[in-house]
Short mmCIF file of C-alpha atoms in Angstrom, two decimals:
data_model
loop_
_atom_site.label_atom_id
_atom_site.label_comp_id
_atom_site.label_asym_id
_atom_site.label_seq_id
_atom_site.Cartn_x
_atom_site.Cartn_y
_atom_site.Cartn_z
CA UNK A 93 -12.14 -20.39 0.66
CA UNK A 94 -9.29 -22.74 1.21
CA UNK A 95 -11.33 -25.47 -0.41
CA UNK A 96 -11.60 -23.40 -3.54
CA UNK A 97 -8.02 -22.49 -4.50
CA UNK A 98 -8.99 -21.28 -7.96
CA UNK A 99 -11.48 -18.77 -6.48
CA UNK A 100 -8.98 -17.71 -3.87
CA UNK A 101 -6.29 -17.07 -6.47
CA UNK A 102 -8.78 -15.12 -8.58
CA UNK A 103 -9.85 -12.93 -5.67
CA UNK A 104 -6.20 -12.35 -4.69
CA UNK A 105 -5.45 -11.09 -8.21
CA UNK A 106 -8.55 -8.94 -8.11
CA UNK A 107 -7.29 -7.35 -4.88
CA UNK A 108 -3.96 -6.78 -6.46
CA UNK A 109 -5.66 -5.07 -9.41
CA UNK A 110 -7.43 -2.76 -6.96
CA UNK A 111 -4.15 -1.93 -5.17
CA UNK A 112 -2.36 -1.12 -8.41
CA UNK A 113 -5.13 1.39 -9.32
CA UNK A 114 -4.38 3.17 -6.05
CA UNK A 115 -0.84 3.87 -7.29
CA UNK A 116 -2.30 5.77 -10.28
CA UNK A 117 -4.37 7.75 -7.85
CA UNK A 118 -1.22 8.36 -5.75
CA UNK A 119 0.34 10.10 -8.70
CA UNK A 120 -2.73 12.09 -9.74
CA UNK A 121 -3.90 13.23 -6.23
CA UNK A 122 -0.80 15.30 -5.29
CA UNK A 123 -0.71 16.78 -8.82
CA UNK A 124 -4.40 17.83 -8.96
CA UNK A 125 -4.48 18.93 -5.30
CA UNK A 126 -1.48 21.26 -5.45
CA UNK A 127 -2.33 22.49 -8.92
CA UNK A 128 -5.84 23.27 -7.80
CA UNK A 129 -4.63 25.06 -4.70
CA UNK A 130 -2.12 27.15 -6.70
CA UNK A 131 -4.75 27.91 -9.30
CA UNK A 132 -6.62 29.65 -6.56
CA UNK A 133 -3.89 32.31 -6.63
CA UNK A 134 -5.46 33.56 -9.82
CA UNK A 135 -8.61 34.42 -7.83
CA UNK A 136 -6.51 37.03 -6.03
CA UNK A 137 -5.16 38.50 -9.29
CA UNK A 138 -4.97 37.11 -12.82
CA UNK A 139 -1.42 38.41 -13.00
CA UNK A 140 -0.25 35.33 -11.02
CA UNK A 141 -1.44 32.88 -13.68
CA UNK A 142 2.04 32.28 -15.20
CA UNK A 143 3.34 31.32 -11.83
CA UNK A 144 0.82 28.56 -11.09
CA UNK A 145 2.81 25.78 -12.82
CA UNK A 146 6.28 26.52 -11.44
CA UNK A 147 4.94 27.13 -7.92
CA UNK A 148 3.12 23.80 -8.12
CA UNK A 149 6.26 21.97 -9.19
CA UNK A 150 8.30 23.64 -6.44
CA UNK A 151 5.80 22.58 -3.75
CA UNK A 152 5.58 19.00 -5.06
CA UNK A 153 9.38 18.55 -5.40
CA UNK A 154 9.81 19.97 -1.93
CA UNK A 155 7.15 17.68 -0.52
CA UNK A 156 8.87 14.52 -1.97
CA UNK A 157 12.37 15.67 -0.90
CA UNK A 158 11.46 15.98 2.79
CA UNK A 159 9.99 12.44 2.87
CA UNK A 160 13.34 10.88 3.76
CA UNK A 161 13.34 12.86 7.01
CA UNK A 162 9.96 11.46 8.07
CA UNK A 163 6.79 13.33 8.92
CA UNK A 164 7.12 13.27 12.64
CA UNK A 165 8.58 16.83 12.92
CA UNK A 166 5.90 18.44 10.71
CA UNK A 167 3.23 15.85 11.30
CA UNK A 168 2.25 17.37 14.58
CA UNK A 169 0.92 20.31 12.53
CA UNK A 170 -1.13 18.14 10.14
CA UNK A 171 -3.94 17.42 12.65
CA UNK A 172 -4.51 21.07 13.71
CA UNK A 173 -4.33 22.37 10.17
CA UNK A 174 -6.78 19.80 8.83
CA UNK A 175 -9.13 20.31 11.73
CA UNK A 176 -9.03 24.08 11.03
CA UNK A 177 -9.56 23.47 7.39
CA UNK A 178 -12.72 21.33 7.82
CA UNK A 179 -14.15 23.63 10.48
CA UNK A 180 -13.64 26.56 8.13
CA UNK A 181 -15.43 24.60 5.38
CA UNK A 182 -18.30 24.00 7.73
CA UNK A 183 -18.54 27.58 9.02
CA UNK A 184 -18.57 29.29 5.57
CA UNK A 185 -21.03 26.73 4.26
CA UNK A 186 -23.33 27.13 7.27
CA UNK A 187 -23.41 30.94 6.89
CA UNK A 188 -24.86 30.58 3.37
CA UNK A 189 -27.25 27.75 4.41
CA UNK A 190 -28.67 30.18 7.02
CA UNK A 191 -29.22 32.81 4.30
CA UNK A 192 -30.91 30.24 2.01
CA UNK A 193 -32.32 27.38 4.12
CA UNK A 194 -34.28 26.02 1.19
CA UNK A 195 -31.11 24.25 0.11
CA UNK A 196 -31.67 21.69 2.94
CA UNK A 197 -34.21 20.08 0.72
CA UNK A 198 -31.28 18.64 -1.19
CA UNK A 199 -30.74 16.25 1.62
CA UNK A 200 -33.92 14.39 0.77
CA UNK A 201 -33.47 11.02 -0.87
CA UNK A 202 -36.36 11.88 -3.12
CA UNK A 203 -34.35 14.75 -4.58
CA UNK A 204 -31.42 12.40 -5.17
CA UNK A 205 -33.73 9.93 -7.02
CA UNK A 206 -35.21 12.63 -9.16
CA UNK A 207 -31.73 13.83 -10.06
CA UNK A 208 -30.62 10.32 -11.05
CA UNK A 209 -33.66 9.53 -13.15
CA UNK A 210 -34.21 12.90 -14.79
CA UNK A 211 -31.35 13.53 -17.20
CA UNK A 212 -31.26 10.09 -18.84
CA UNK A 213 -27.99 9.26 -20.60
CA UNK A 214 -26.85 12.82 -19.95
CA UNK A 215 -26.46 11.67 -16.31
CA UNK A 216 -23.12 9.94 -16.96
CA UNK A 217 -21.04 13.03 -17.62
CA UNK A 218 -22.58 14.72 -14.62
CA UNK A 219 -21.74 11.72 -12.41
CA UNK A 220 -18.21 11.87 -13.73
CA UNK A 221 -18.00 15.43 -12.43
CA UNK A 222 -19.69 14.54 -9.10
CA UNK A 223 -17.05 11.92 -8.47
CA UNK A 224 -14.56 14.75 -7.93
CA UNK A 225 -16.57 15.68 -4.90
CA UNK A 226 -16.10 12.36 -3.19
CA UNK A 227 -12.72 11.17 -4.30
CA UNK A 228 -9.98 11.76 -1.84
CA UNK A 229 -11.86 10.02 0.97
CA UNK A 230 -10.16 6.75 -0.08
CA UNK A 231 -6.84 8.18 1.07
CA UNK A 232 -8.11 7.99 4.63
CA UNK A 233 -8.54 4.23 4.24
CA UNK A 234 -5.13 3.84 2.56
CA UNK A 235 -3.61 4.92 5.88
CA UNK A 236 -5.28 2.20 7.92
CA UNK A 237 -1.90 0.69 8.46
CA UNK A 238 -0.61 3.88 9.99
CA UNK A 239 -3.51 4.86 12.29
CA UNK A 240 -5.88 1.90 12.67
CA UNK A 241 -9.58 1.66 11.96
CA UNK A 242 -11.14 3.47 14.92
CA UNK A 243 -9.39 6.85 14.48
CA UNK A 244 -10.30 6.94 10.82
CA UNK A 245 -13.92 6.13 11.57
CA UNK A 246 -14.15 8.88 14.12
CA UNK A 247 -12.38 11.41 11.84
CA UNK A 248 -14.65 10.58 8.93
CA UNK A 249 -18.00 10.45 10.73
CA UNK A 250 -17.30 13.10 13.27
CA UNK A 251 -15.53 15.80 11.15
CA UNK A 252 -14.85 15.17 7.46
CA UNK A 253 -18.28 14.06 6.22
CA UNK A 254 -20.35 16.66 8.14
CA UNK A 255 -18.01 19.51 7.13
CA UNK A 256 -18.01 18.56 3.44
CA UNK A 257 -21.76 18.08 3.35
CA UNK A 258 -22.30 21.49 4.96
CA UNK A 259 -19.89 23.16 2.60
CA UNK A 260 -21.45 21.63 -0.49
CA UNK A 261 -24.88 22.63 0.75
CA UNK A 262 -23.47 26.12 1.27
CA UNK A 263 -22.24 26.30 -2.34
CA UNK A 264 -25.70 25.26 -3.54
CA UNK A 265 -27.29 27.96 -1.36
CA UNK A 266 -24.92 30.56 -2.87
CA UNK A 267 -25.82 29.43 -6.41
CA UNK A 268 -29.56 29.67 -5.62
CA UNK A 269 -28.98 33.35 -4.68
CA UNK A 270 -26.29 34.21 -7.21
CA UNK A 271 -26.08 31.95 -10.28
CA UNK A 272 -23.10 33.86 -11.56
CA UNK A 273 -21.02 32.34 -8.78
CA UNK A 274 -20.83 29.12 -10.82
CA UNK A 275 -17.49 30.40 -12.14
CA UNK A 276 -15.88 29.60 -8.70
CA UNK A 277 -18.51 28.79 -6.09
CA UNK A 278 -16.03 27.58 -3.46
CA UNK A 279 -14.07 30.79 -3.07
CA UNK A 280 -17.13 32.91 -3.61
CA UNK A 281 -18.27 31.50 -0.21
CA UNK A 282 -15.58 33.59 1.42
CA UNK A 283 -15.79 37.37 1.96
CA UNK A 284 -13.03 39.37 0.32
CA UNK A 285 -10.87 39.94 3.55
CA UNK A 286 -10.83 36.12 4.09
CA UNK A 287 -9.78 35.17 0.55
CA UNK A 288 -6.01 35.29 1.03
CA UNK A 289 -6.10 33.26 4.33
CA UNK A 290 -8.41 30.77 2.61
CA UNK A 291 -5.95 30.25 -0.23
CA UNK A 292 -3.07 29.71 2.17
CA UNK A 293 -5.14 27.25 4.25
CA UNK A 294 -6.31 25.44 1.07
CA UNK A 295 -2.68 25.08 -0.04
CA UNK A 296 -1.64 23.63 3.24
CA UNK A 297 -4.63 21.20 3.11
CA UNK A 298 -3.61 20.13 -0.40
CA UNK A 299 -0.08 19.39 0.81
CA UNK A 300 -1.38 17.35 3.64
CA UNK A 301 -3.78 15.43 1.33
CA UNK A 302 -0.83 14.66 -0.92
CA UNK A 303 1.10 13.43 2.12
CA UNK A 304 -1.75 11.09 2.96
CA UNK A 305 -1.61 9.29 -0.40
CA UNK A 306 2.21 9.23 -0.39
CA UNK A 307 2.24 7.54 3.05
CA UNK A 308 -0.50 5.20 1.81
CA UNK A 309 1.65 4.25 -1.21
CA UNK A 310 4.56 3.41 1.19
CA UNK A 311 2.32 1.29 3.36
CA UNK A 312 0.73 -0.48 0.44
CA UNK A 313 4.12 -1.28 -1.10
CA UNK A 314 5.43 -2.83 2.09
CA UNK A 315 2.26 -4.94 2.31
CA UNK A 316 2.66 -6.07 -1.33
CA UNK A 317 6.31 -7.02 -0.58
CA UNK A 318 5.36 -9.07 2.46
CA UNK A 319 2.51 -10.82 0.62
CA UNK A 320 4.99 -11.74 -2.18
CA UNK A 321 3.85 -9.43 -4.99
CA UNK A 322 6.86 -7.15 -5.09
CA UNK A 323 10.62 -7.72 -4.61
CA UNK A 324 12.17 -6.44 -1.41
CA UNK A 325 12.76 -2.73 -1.52
CA UNK A 326 14.69 -0.63 0.98
CA UNK A 327 12.44 0.35 3.87
CA UNK A 328 13.59 3.00 6.29
CA UNK A 329 11.79 3.69 9.53
CA UNK A 330 11.54 7.43 10.18
CA UNK A 331 10.16 7.24 13.68
CA UNK A 332 11.29 5.34 16.76
CA UNK A 333 7.86 5.70 18.36
CA UNK A 334 5.55 4.87 15.38
CA UNK A 335 6.33 1.65 13.36
CA UNK A 336 3.98 2.72 10.68
CA UNK A 337 6.05 5.78 9.67
CA UNK A 338 8.25 4.43 6.89
CA UNK A 339 10.05 5.70 3.86
CA UNK A 340 10.80 3.76 0.69
CA UNK A 341 13.26 5.60 -1.53
CA UNK A 342 12.44 3.76 -4.69
CA UNK A 343 8.71 4.39 -4.32
CA UNK A 344 9.29 8.04 -3.42
CA UNK A 345 11.41 8.56 -6.55
CA UNK A 346 8.94 6.78 -8.82
CA UNK A 347 6.06 8.91 -7.46
CA UNK A 348 8.00 12.09 -7.88
CA UNK A 349 8.85 11.30 -11.48
CA UNK A 350 5.21 10.43 -12.15
CA UNK A 351 3.80 13.55 -10.50
CA UNK A 352 6.20 15.83 -12.41
CA UNK A 353 5.30 14.14 -15.71
CA UNK A 354 1.64 14.48 -14.94
CA UNK A 355 1.90 18.21 -13.99
CA UNK A 356 3.90 18.98 -17.05
CA UNK A 357 1.75 16.86 -19.34
CA UNK A 358 -1.66 17.99 -18.25
CA UNK A 359 -0.69 21.53 -17.09
CA UNK A 360 -3.75 22.35 -14.99
CA UNK A 361 -6.13 20.90 -12.47
CA UNK A 362 -8.97 21.27 -15.00
CA UNK A 363 -7.23 19.06 -17.53
CA UNK A 364 -6.31 16.57 -14.79
CA UNK A 365 -9.94 16.30 -13.80
CA UNK A 366 -10.40 13.97 -16.81
CA UNK A 367 -7.83 11.60 -15.40
CA UNK A 368 -9.15 11.73 -11.83
CA UNK A 369 -11.86 9.43 -10.67
CA UNK A 370 -11.85 6.34 -12.87
CA UNK A 371 -9.15 4.55 -10.78
CA UNK A 372 -11.01 5.43 -7.59
CA UNK A 373 -14.37 4.22 -8.81
CA UNK A 374 -12.96 1.00 -10.19
CA UNK A 375 -11.28 0.37 -6.79
CA UNK A 376 -14.57 0.99 -5.08
CA UNK A 377 -16.25 -1.56 -7.42
CA UNK A 378 -13.55 -4.18 -6.70
CA UNK A 379 -13.79 -3.48 -2.96
CA UNK A 380 -17.57 -4.15 -3.12
CA UNK A 381 -16.99 -7.50 -4.94
CA UNK A 382 -14.38 -8.54 -2.31
CA UNK A 383 -16.66 -7.48 0.50
CA UNK A 384 -19.22 -10.02 -0.57
CA UNK A 385 -16.75 -12.84 0.14
CA UNK A 386 -15.66 -11.29 3.45
CA UNK A 387 -19.16 -11.04 4.85
CA UNK A 388 -20.26 -14.40 3.42
CA UNK A 389 -17.12 -16.57 4.08
CA UNK A 390 -15.61 -14.66 6.91
CA UNK A 391 -18.56 -13.24 8.85
CA UNK A 392 -21.02 -16.01 7.83
CA UNK A 393 -23.89 -13.61 7.33
CA UNK A 394 -26.94 -15.06 5.49
CA UNK A 395 -27.43 -14.35 1.75
CA UNK A 396 -30.78 -12.64 2.48
CA UNK A 397 -28.95 -9.92 4.39
CA UNK A 398 -25.83 -9.67 2.30
CA UNK A 399 -27.31 -9.81 -1.22
CA UNK A 400 -29.52 -6.63 -1.20
CA UNK A 401 -26.74 -4.50 0.41
CA UNK A 402 -24.11 -5.78 -2.00
CA UNK A 403 -26.36 -5.27 -5.06
CA UNK A 404 -27.09 -1.72 -3.96
CA UNK A 405 -23.39 -0.83 -3.74
CA UNK A 406 -22.62 -2.65 -6.91
CA UNK A 407 -25.26 -0.70 -8.78
CA UNK A 408 -23.96 2.59 -7.31
CA UNK A 409 -20.30 1.78 -7.98
CA UNK A 410 -21.12 0.62 -11.59
CA UNK A 411 -23.01 3.88 -12.17
CA UNK A 412 -19.98 5.90 -11.00
CA UNK A 413 -17.60 3.85 -13.10
CA UNK A 414 -19.81 4.48 -16.14
CA UNK A 415 -19.78 8.17 -15.31
CA UNK A 416 -15.98 8.26 -15.23
CA UNK A 417 -15.57 6.06 -18.23
CA UNK A 418 -16.79 8.86 -20.52
CA UNK A 419 -13.60 10.69 -19.49
CA UNK A 420 -11.37 7.72 -20.58
CA UNK A 421 -9.86 9.53 -23.62
CA UNK A 422 -9.61 12.84 -21.71
CA UNK A 423 -6.99 11.58 -19.37
CA UNK A 424 -8.69 8.58 -17.64
CA UNK A 425 -6.43 6.25 -19.57
CA UNK A 426 -3.39 7.43 -17.49
CA UNK A 427 -4.48 5.95 -14.16
CA UNK A 428 -5.51 2.66 -16.03
CA UNK A 429 -2.15 2.49 -17.78
CA UNK A 430 -0.29 2.91 -14.48
CA UNK A 431 -2.48 0.30 -12.88
CA UNK A 432 -1.98 -2.14 -15.80
CA UNK A 433 1.78 -1.72 -15.77
CA UNK A 434 2.06 -2.34 -12.07
CA UNK A 435 -0.32 -5.30 -12.24
CA UNK A 436 1.95 -6.84 -14.90
CA UNK A 437 5.03 -6.35 -12.65
CA UNK A 438 3.29 -7.75 -9.58
CA UNK A 439 1.79 -10.81 -11.30
CA UNK A 440 5.14 -11.55 -12.98
CA UNK A 441 6.92 -11.37 -9.65
CA UNK A 442 4.42 -13.60 -7.93
CA UNK A 443 4.43 -16.17 -10.70
CA UNK A 444 8.26 -16.04 -10.98
CA UNK A 445 8.61 -16.63 -7.25
CA UNK A 446 6.34 -19.65 -7.52
CA UNK A 447 8.45 -21.10 -10.36
CA UNK A 448 11.60 -20.35 -8.36
CA UNK A 449 10.29 -22.20 -5.32
CA UNK A 450 9.37 -25.15 -7.53
CA UNK A 451 12.84 -25.24 -9.00
CA UNK A 452 14.53 -25.14 -5.60
CA UNK A 453 12.26 -27.94 -4.29
CA UNK A 454 13.01 -30.02 -7.39
CA UNK A 455 16.78 -29.64 -6.98
CA UNK A 456 16.83 -29.58 -3.14
CA UNK A 457 17.52 -32.33 -0.57
CA UNK A 458 15.04 -33.36 2.10
CA UNK A 459 16.27 -32.00 5.47
CA UNK A 460 15.41 -34.83 7.85
CA UNK A 461 17.08 -37.70 5.85
CA UNK A 462 20.14 -35.51 5.44
CA UNK A 463 20.42 -34.93 9.21
CA UNK A 464 20.07 -38.62 9.84
CA UNK A 465 23.36 -39.19 7.89
CA UNK A 466 25.37 -36.66 9.90
CA UNK A 467 26.34 -39.09 12.69
CA UNK A 468 28.27 -41.16 10.06
CA UNK A 469 30.41 -38.20 9.03
CA UNK A 470 33.44 -37.15 10.95
CA UNK A 471 32.84 -33.39 10.99
CA UNK A 472 34.16 -30.86 13.40
CA UNK A 473 31.70 -28.75 15.35
CA UNK A 474 32.31 -25.05 15.92
CA UNK A 475 30.97 -23.93 19.30
CA UNK A 476 28.80 -21.32 17.80
CA UNK A 477 25.24 -20.88 16.46
CA UNK A 478 24.31 -20.87 12.80
CA UNK A 479 20.95 -19.53 11.59
CA UNK A 480 19.94 -20.50 8.04
CA UNK A 481 16.94 -18.42 6.73
CA UNK A 482 15.21 -20.38 3.96
CA UNK A 483 12.03 -20.24 2.03
CA UNK A 484 11.27 -23.95 2.56
CA UNK A 485 12.13 -25.37 5.93
CA UNK A 486 11.78 -28.95 4.66
CA UNK A 487 14.89 -28.69 2.52
CA UNK A 488 18.55 -28.53 3.34
CA UNK A 489 19.61 -24.85 3.11
CA UNK A 490 21.92 -24.17 0.18
CA UNK A 491 24.11 -22.07 2.48
CA UNK A 492 24.58 -25.14 4.75
CA UNK A 493 25.66 -27.28 1.83
CA UNK A 494 28.15 -24.63 0.71
CA UNK A 495 29.44 -24.30 4.25
CA UNK A 496 30.06 -28.04 4.53
CA UNK A 497 31.63 -28.19 1.03
CA UNK A 498 34.05 -25.34 1.53
CA UNK A 499 34.67 -25.26 5.32
CA UNK A 500 34.14 -28.92 6.30
CA UNK A 501 32.53 -27.85 9.58
CA UNK A 502 29.19 -27.76 11.34
CA UNK A 503 28.09 -25.48 14.07
CA UNK A 504 27.06 -26.83 17.45
CA UNK A 505 23.68 -25.22 17.23
CA UNK A 506 21.90 -24.89 13.84
CA UNK A 507 18.61 -23.11 13.28
CA UNK A 508 16.72 -23.60 10.03
CA UNK A 509 14.52 -20.47 9.88
CA UNK A 510 11.53 -19.76 7.68
CA UNK A 511 9.68 -16.43 7.73
CA UNK A 512 5.97 -16.73 6.89
CA UNK A 513 3.83 -13.68 6.11
CA UNK A 514 0.21 -14.38 6.86
CA UNK A 515 -2.75 -12.98 4.91
CA UNK A 516 -3.91 -10.94 7.98
CA UNK A 517 -2.68 -7.62 9.22
CA UNK A 518 -1.14 -8.68 12.54
CA UNK A 519 -0.02 -11.91 14.17
CA UNK A 520 -0.26 -12.04 18.01
CA UNK A 521 3.02 -12.58 19.90
CA UNK A 522 1.71 -15.90 21.18
CA UNK A 523 1.41 -17.20 17.61
CA UNK A 524 4.68 -15.72 16.44
CA UNK A 525 6.96 -18.75 16.68
CA UNK A 526 6.78 -22.45 15.87
CA UNK A 527 9.88 -24.47 16.88
CA UNK A 528 10.74 -28.20 16.72
CA UNK A 529 13.92 -30.04 17.57
CA UNK A 530 15.25 -32.12 14.68
CA UNK A 531 18.16 -33.79 16.53
CA UNK A 532 21.92 -33.65 15.77
CA UNK A 533 22.03 -29.98 17.04
CA UNK A 534 19.36 -28.78 14.59
CA UNK A 535 16.12 -26.89 15.23
CA UNK A 536 13.42 -25.72 12.73
CA UNK A 537 11.62 -22.53 13.45
CA UNK A 538 8.87 -20.73 11.61
CA UNK A 539 8.39 -17.01 12.40
CA UNK A 540 4.91 -15.64 11.53
CA UNK A 541 4.31 -12.00 10.69
CA UNK A 542 1.17 -10.19 9.43
CA UNK A 543 1.47 -7.98 6.38
CA UNK A 544 1.34 -4.92 8.67
CA UNK A 545 3.81 -6.26 11.17
CA UNK A 546 7.44 -4.99 11.24
CA UNK A 547 9.44 -8.09 10.21
CA UNK A 548 12.16 -7.72 12.93
CA UNK A 549 13.39 -11.31 12.95
CA UNK A 550 16.15 -11.06 15.65
CA UNK A 551 13.63 -9.48 17.98
CA UNK A 552 11.10 -12.25 17.32
CA UNK A 553 13.73 -14.93 17.98
CA UNK A 554 14.42 -13.65 21.45
CA UNK A 555 11.22 -15.45 22.48
CA UNK A 556 13.07 -18.72 21.85
CA UNK A 557 14.61 -18.38 25.24
CA UNK A 558 11.30 -19.58 26.72
CA UNK A 559 11.96 -22.89 25.03
CA UNK A 560 15.46 -23.17 26.36
CA UNK A 561 17.12 -22.21 23.08
CA UNK A 562 19.13 -19.13 23.90
CA UNK A 563 20.73 -17.31 20.99
CA UNK A 564 23.84 -15.27 21.97
CA UNK A 565 24.28 -12.46 19.38
CA UNK A 566 28.05 -12.53 19.95
CA UNK A 567 28.33 -16.20 18.87
CA UNK A 568 25.64 -16.29 16.22
CA UNK A 569 26.12 -16.21 12.48
CA UNK A 570 23.42 -15.73 9.84
CA UNK A 571 24.06 -17.71 6.67
CA UNK A 572 21.97 -16.43 3.74
CA UNK A 573 21.50 -18.20 0.43
CA UNK A 574 21.48 -15.67 -2.43
CA UNK A 575 19.97 -17.20 -5.52
CA UNK A 576 21.21 -15.86 -8.97
CA UNK A 577 18.17 -16.45 -11.24
CA UNK A 578 18.73 -17.24 -14.84
CA UNK A 579 16.01 -17.52 -17.56
CA UNK A 580 15.71 -20.64 -19.63
CA UNK A 581 12.83 -22.67 -18.30
CA UNK A 582 9.41 -23.25 -19.82
CA UNK A 583 7.13 -22.14 -17.01
CA UNK A 584 6.82 -18.52 -18.04
CA UNK A 585 6.94 -16.63 -21.31
CA UNK A 586 10.49 -15.59 -22.25
CA UNK A 587 9.85 -11.87 -21.85
CA UNK A 588 8.30 -12.44 -18.42
CA UNK A 589 11.32 -14.50 -17.36
CA UNK A 590 13.63 -11.63 -18.32
CA UNK A 591 11.34 -9.22 -16.40
CA UNK A 592 11.44 -11.44 -13.35
CA UNK A 593 15.26 -11.77 -13.55
CA UNK A 594 15.54 -7.97 -13.78
CA UNK A 595 13.24 -7.61 -10.75
CA UNK A 596 15.18 -10.20 -8.79
CA UNK A 597 18.43 -8.38 -9.46
CA UNK A 598 17.00 -5.17 -8.22
CA UNK A 599 15.59 -6.67 -5.00
CA UNK A 600 16.86 -5.10 -1.77
CA UNK A 601 19.00 -6.79 0.85
CA UNK A 602 17.33 -9.41 3.11
CA UNK A 603 19.65 -8.29 5.86
CA UNK A 604 18.13 -4.87 5.98
CA UNK A 605 14.55 -6.01 5.34
CA UNK A 606 14.57 -8.51 8.22
CA UNK A 607 16.72 -6.26 10.50
CA UNK A 608 19.57 -8.79 10.65
CA UNK A 609 22.84 -7.66 12.22
CA UNK A 610 25.19 -6.51 9.43
CA UNK A 611 28.37 -7.70 11.13
CA UNK A 612 27.00 -11.27 11.62
CA UNK A 613 25.76 -12.12 8.10
CA UNK A 614 27.47 -14.38 5.55
CA UNK A 615 25.95 -14.69 2.05
CA UNK A 616 26.62 -17.75 -0.12
CA UNK A 617 25.40 -17.79 -3.65
CA UNK A 618 23.79 -20.37 -5.99
CA UNK A 619 22.45 -20.29 -9.52
CA UNK A 620 18.82 -21.29 -10.25
CA UNK A 621 17.19 -21.60 -13.62
CA UNK A 622 13.51 -20.83 -13.94
#
């Protein structure tokens, strides 16, 4: 892949497109889940119908307001509630399967094939409805950064999939006995005394499902920042024990506004069903395309093995996308519009950062020749340590030049530091640091993080003591170069330059993002034209 930079760039943008579609899903999922759960109140009595919308908004606003406190306090209840929810689904479904065991014939692949080939073109709207039965599962995989692969595999294969399959079979068995149950087959599975507990449990499950995609949006945003597709945003860690539990105020506010707009704009889970699914199925299609390159270039599996499997999933995904595409003008456009807007922001930020780096290199001084001239200058040395975080370790840090210009002094120990985010989830501690002595009291260090690693730079630098370079926090100062970007170059369209400048001005503090000590940071500015 490294030998084909054009292909690599295209696949990277394709992956970004898939990620942006997830944000549309992150807005729609809480809205449709809570609206649907609250709509079940009308099953108890139609008199509660006017309260569905305000109750849904109250639950959603409350859910987003508690995000700043973290989910550790209430998170311990998520697991038991969800386990109880899926076991309940399985039990009520199994009861009706026992009453009508003929429904088990639906598990036959022949039945599935007959269903797919029978209706002709009328199959597409049906598939668009069926997608609603399988969407939501992707939220499990959005939280890979929080829980890891193995727990999600066990949860899906051991509990979620069997429980859902049994429940759907149970609904089919009910309809075989009582076709009039088509009005609300799910709640008709429950006997009347269990209806209210079922509504309460369904509401709790909807809230937890919403929490899953919200947490996934936080995780995805941090990964995008560390891969260079979004400006730095404020990241707050809400748990001392779990590094994956984070809170991003800007993302939380944006999701809340989006969810409220969707709830007020669509008004019901039935109306939202038209918007739901197209983003998920497109993401599935993109994932299948990317999987081909993973198994071929990464795993080195032969084409004879990979091609049939990939073609099967491509055909299935394409069929589901076509089924959801018929709902494009019924609301499906919303998720696509959100994805397109975010893709524009991310691609503009990535392109602008590339132009910015090129401008800095063009105007910068090579570090080693500059250091070789230091012995000819009569400069005082402060018996302290200076750390200069820079994007390009081969150039003289702008903060160093400003320090020399205004203070006429060098530090006894100078560390030119570059933080590199790898295109892999985690970097082992053994591969974290690269350090070389440059002479004249200078060292160059590269700190490597994965896109799921917590970029705690001071903690990573403690390992330098093994090389004999001991950094005393009490005598160490961090000098940051803050670039003020101005439009005016020719690399990007004028409107994209203005957009990049606006994004750059809204970027969060590097001090907070990299966990630098607040009382030991000095920022020195410079102007750069794109």
